[in-house]
Tab-separated table of C-alpha atoms in Angstrom:
chain	number	residue	atom	x	y	z
A	12	MET	CA	-32.632	13.351	-11.267
A	13	THR	CA	-34.594	13.098	-8.031
A	14	SER	CA	-35.774	9.943	-6.341
A	15	ALA	CA	-38.341	9.044	-3.724
A	16	PRO	CA	-36.497	8.882	-0.415
A	17	SER	CA	-35.713	5.508	1.059
A	18	VAL	CA	-38.218	4.370	3.661
A	19	ARG	CA	-35.456	2.721	5.662
A	20	ALA	CA	-33.862	4.204	8.756
A	21	PRO	CA	-30.167	5.137	8.912
A	22	VAL	CA	-27.882	2.567	10.515
A	23	HIS	CA	-25.114	5.086	11.161
A	24	SER	CA	-24.971	8.831	11.633
A	25	GLN	CA	-21.785	10.773	12.200
A	26	VAL	CA	-21.078	14.472	12.531
A	27	VAL	CA	-17.929	15.381	10.612
A	28	GLU	CA	-16.577	18.707	11.820
A	29	GLY	CA	-16.729	21.396	9.166
A	30	PHE	CA	-18.659	19.132	6.804
A	31	GLY	CA	-22.010	18.181	8.276
A	32	THR	CA	-23.910	15.086	9.355
A	33	VAL	CA	-23.233	11.952	7.299
A	34	GLY	CA	-26.048	9.401	7.342
A	35	ILE	CA	-25.688	5.822	6.088
A	36	THR	CA	-28.928	4.052	5.190
A	37	PRO	CA	-29.455	0.606	3.604
A	38	VAL	CA	-30.399	0.868	-0.065
A	39	ASP	CA	-34.108	0.474	-0.727
A	40	PRO	CA	-33.952	-1.065	-4.239
A	41	ALA	CA	-37.368	0.164	-5.366
A	42	ALA	CA	-37.076	3.675	-3.919
A	43	ASP	CA	-33.400	4.279	-4.705
A	44	SER	CA	-32.904	2.565	-8.087
A	45	ALA	CA	-33.721	5.623	-10.200
A	46	LEU	CA	-31.164	7.773	-8.404
A	47	ILE	CA	-28.527	5.040	-8.439
A	48	HIS	CA	-29.160	4.462	-12.153
A	49	SER	CA	-28.666	8.168	-12.876
A	50	TRP	CA	-25.261	7.977	-11.139
A	51	VAL	CA	-23.868	4.682	-12.425
A	52	THR	CA	-24.650	5.383	-16.083
A	53	GLN	CA	-22.602	8.578	-16.237
A	54	GLU	CA	-19.198	8.520	-17.911
A	55	ARG	CA	-17.538	9.578	-14.665
A	56	ALA	CA	-18.750	6.279	-13.127
A	57	ARG	CA	-17.368	4.049	-15.910
A	58	PHE	CA	-15.220	2.053	-13.496
A	59	TRP	CA	-18.380	1.048	-11.593
A	60	GLY	CA	-19.144	-1.216	-14.552
A	61	MET	CA	-22.866	-0.483	-14.940
A	62	GLY	CA	-22.788	2.132	-17.673
A	63	GLU	CA	-25.173	0.241	-19.974
A	64	ALA	CA	-27.563	-0.970	-17.274
A	65	SER	CA	-31.259	-0.091	-17.387
A	66	ARG	CA	-33.036	1.213	-14.298
A	67	GLU	CA	-34.832	-2.126	-14.036
A	68	LEU	CA	-31.541	-4.007	-14.062
A	69	VAL	CA	-30.104	-1.683	-11.409
A	70	GLN	CA	-33.109	-2.433	-9.214
A	71	GLU	CA	-32.705	-6.172	-9.780
A	72	ILE	CA	-29.010	-6.029	-8.887
A	73	TYR	CA	-29.688	-4.246	-5.610
A	74	GLU	CA	-32.600	-6.538	-4.817
A	75	ASP	CA	-30.097	-9.395	-5.121
A	76	VAL	CA	-27.640	-7.579	-2.834
A	77	ASP	CA	-30.487	-6.893	-0.406
A	78	CYS	CA	-31.141	-10.638	-0.070
A	79	ARG	CA	-27.541	-11.420	0.872
A	80	THR	CA	-26.043	-11.552	4.353
A	81	THR	CA	-22.470	-11.131	3.110
A	82	HIS	CA	-22.922	-8.085	0.854
A	83	HIS	CA	-24.626	-4.795	1.763
A	84	ALA	CA	-25.395	-1.543	-0.069
A	85	PHE	CA	-26.030	1.862	1.492
A	86	MET	CA	-27.132	5.294	0.368
A	87	VAL	CA	-25.060	8.020	1.969
A	88	SER	CA	-26.433	11.461	2.751
A	89	ARG	CA	-24.924	14.750	3.839
A	90	ASP	CA	-27.334	16.747	5.972
A	91	GLY	CA	-30.161	14.699	4.435
A	92	ALA	CA	-29.158	15.018	0.760
A	93	PRO	CA	-27.927	11.854	-1.037
A	94	VAL	CA	-24.256	12.142	-2.031
A	95	ALA	CA	-22.804	8.635	-2.435
A	96	LEU	CA	-23.369	4.908	-2.819
A	97	PHE	CA	-21.390	2.761	-0.384
A	98	GLN	CA	-21.130	-1.040	-0.396
A	99	THR	CA	-19.533	-3.457	2.044
A	100	TYR	CA	-18.871	-7.163	1.735
A	101	ASP	CA	-17.285	-10.117	3.492
A	102	CYS	CA	-14.000	-10.594	1.642
A	103	ALA	CA	-14.050	-14.347	2.317
A	104	GLU	CA	-17.345	-14.586	0.385
A	105	ASP	CA	-16.293	-12.500	-2.599
A	106	ARG	CA	-14.160	-13.025	-5.705
A	107	VAL	CA	-11.400	-10.922	-4.163
A	108	SER	CA	-10.670	-13.924	-1.914
A	109	GLU	CA	-9.096	-15.617	-4.932
A	110	CYS	CA	-6.527	-12.825	-5.207
A	111	TYR	CA	-5.024	-12.562	-1.712
A	112	GLU	CA	-4.968	-14.309	1.651
A	113	VAL	CA	-8.063	-13.088	3.469
A	114	GLN	CA	-7.623	-12.399	7.177
A	115	PRO	CA	-10.346	-12.627	9.846
A	116	GLY	CA	-12.145	-9.302	10.076
A	117	ASP	CA	-11.412	-8.194	6.508
A	118	VAL	CA	-14.285	-6.080	5.167
A	119	GLY	CA	-14.319	-5.032	1.520
A	120	VAL	CA	-15.835	-1.735	0.442
A	121	HIS	CA	-16.889	-0.062	-2.802
A	122	LEU	CA	-17.573	3.654	-3.028
A	123	LEU	CA	-19.246	5.772	-5.701
A	124	ILE	CA	-19.460	9.511	-5.070
A	125	GLY	CA	-22.531	11.044	-6.680
A	126	PRO	CA	-22.255	14.007	-9.062
A	127	ILE	CA	-21.582	17.275	-7.264
A	128	GLU	CA	-23.283	20.454	-8.404
A	129	GLY	CA	-21.069	23.484	-8.808
A	130	ALA	CA	-17.352	23.683	-8.099
A	131	ALA	CA	-15.517	20.791	-6.476
A	132	GLU	CA	-15.372	21.092	-2.696
A	133	SER	CA	-11.983	20.602	-1.086
A	134	GLY	CA	-12.034	17.800	1.477
A	135	PHE	CA	-15.419	16.424	0.375
A	136	THR	CA	-14.321	12.853	-0.336
A	137	GLY	CA	-11.987	12.790	2.654
A	138	ALA	CA	-14.831	13.731	4.992
A	139	LEU	CA	-16.993	10.942	3.584
A	140	MET	CA	-14.136	8.444	3.867
A	141	ALA	CA	-13.739	9.325	7.551
A	142	ALA	CA	-17.425	8.538	8.114
A	143	PHE	CA	-17.265	5.281	6.134
A	144	ILE	CA	-14.249	4.027	8.050
A	145	GLY	CA	-15.922	4.984	11.326
A	146	PHE	CA	-19.005	3.009	10.300
A	147	VAL	CA	-17.079	-0.131	9.269
A	148	PHE	CA	-15.115	-0.233	12.535
A	149	ALA	CA	-18.029	0.853	14.759
A	150	ASP	CA	-19.059	-2.552	16.136
A	151	GLY	CA	-15.536	-3.872	16.672
A	152	SER	CA	-15.874	-6.921	14.409
A	153	ALA	CA	-13.958	-5.492	11.446
A	154	ARG	CA	-10.161	-5.500	11.680
A	155	ARG	CA	-9.242	-4.225	8.236
A	156	VAL	CA	-10.888	-2.392	5.342
A	157	VAL	CA	-9.989	-3.760	1.906
A	158	VAL	CA	-10.532	-1.897	-1.369
A	159	GLU	CA	-9.889	-3.058	-4.919
A	160	PRO	CA	-10.338	-0.113	-7.297
A	161	ASP	CA	-9.797	-0.668	-10.981
A	162	ALA	CA	-6.042	-0.578	-11.583
A	163	ARG	CA	-6.621	2.038	-14.296
A	164	ASN	CA	-8.480	4.357	-11.918
A	165	VAL	CA	-5.459	6.348	-10.801
A	166	LYS	CA	-7.585	9.031	-9.121
A	167	ALA	CA	-9.267	6.501	-6.852
A	168	ILE	CA	-5.964	4.844	-5.976
A	169	ALA	CA	-4.397	8.200	-5.126
A	170	ARG	CA	-7.440	9.049	-2.989
A	171	MET	CA	-7.038	5.845	-1.010
A	172	GLU	CA	-3.373	6.625	-0.375
A	173	ARG	CA	-4.270	10.104	0.887
A	174	THR	CA	-6.832	8.555	3.236
A	175	GLY	CA	-4.166	6.317	4.769
A	176	PHE	CA	-4.631	3.050	2.895
A	177	VAL	CA	-1.515	0.950	2.317
A	178	LEU	CA	-1.203	-0.178	-1.288
A	179	GLY	CA	-1.002	-3.904	-1.946
A	180	PRO	CA	-0.443	-5.846	-5.156
A	181	GLU	CA	-2.109	-5.378	-8.512
A	182	VAL	CA	-4.360	-8.386	-9.225
A	183	VAL	CA	-6.990	-9.571	-11.695
A	184	LEU	CA	-10.391	-10.182	-10.144
A	185	PRO	CA	-11.797	-13.301	-11.837
A	186	GLU	CA	-14.912	-13.341	-13.993
A	187	ILE	CA	-18.182	-14.328	-12.325
A	188	ASP	CA	-20.887	-15.700	-14.608
A	189	LEU	CA	-23.958	-16.798	-12.647
A	190	PRO	CA	-27.687	-16.622	-13.471
A	191	GLU	CA	-28.210	-13.787	-10.957
A	192	VAL	CA	-25.016	-11.813	-11.575
A	193	TYR	CA	-22.305	-11.352	-14.190
A	194	LEU	CA	-19.031	-9.606	-13.445
A	195	PRO	CA	-16.239	-9.506	-16.028
A	196	ALA	CA	-12.626	-10.026	-15.015
A	197	LYS	CA	-11.113	-6.762	-13.775
A	198	PRO	CA	-7.555	-5.548	-13.172
A	199	ALA	CA	-7.517	-4.124	-9.663
A	200	ARG	CA	-5.137	-2.623	-7.137
A	201	LEU	CA	-5.604	-3.881	-3.597
A	202	ALA	CA	-5.233	-1.465	-0.689
A	203	PHE	CA	-5.684	-1.939	3.063
A	204	PHE	CA	-6.631	0.183	6.080
A	205	SER	CA	-6.187	-1.477	9.460
A	206	ALA	CA	-8.242	-0.718	12.537
A	207	PRO	CA	-6.394	1.167	15.281
A	208	GLY	CA	-4.200	-1.327	17.120
A	209	ALA	CA	-4.602	-4.031	14.442
A	210	ALA	CA	-1.755	-5.536	12.432
A	211	SER	CA	-1.077	-3.776	9.145
A	212	ALA	CA	-0.173	-6.746	6.932
A	213	THR	CA	-1.062	-6.148	3.269
A	214	ALA	CA	-1.341	-9.701	1.964
């Protein structure tokens, strides 16, 4: 499914050798919701937790994210073509803070790779991860990247290990039931990636 391109400008662009130019652009809820909906409702994205969402609900969710200063969503492109959805958040302002001792400079991330046409490309996700980590650490304020994939998502956990994340404990992210957002409780595996020169504590 195609989507009208976002009218927003990229906030980060990085050339990854042998892969191409990765662009990271804030999600435009109205322009990007159809494409995001087509990704999150596929079976392969079941751990994203939006499999039953309508396009209208997807737009509403990302309009809510767009209003926040602690949570951010980005469309990721490779040489101009959208390939992933990337989200960052302040761990101290998220439910994950109830599951471990948040440190100054902790930045949480969520990643959804879009469907890839044709055969799987070796090194594809690794190249994107390199760009994401470069983006998070670019301004010097982040000290550690924190991820919390579903504990049942063994492929994602293995991917994080290959990228250099240090596995932390398995936790249960608490339920959130608010008028603007509902998130069910979720078993998750924490993992951490420290900035160069930063301490590598995992809890």
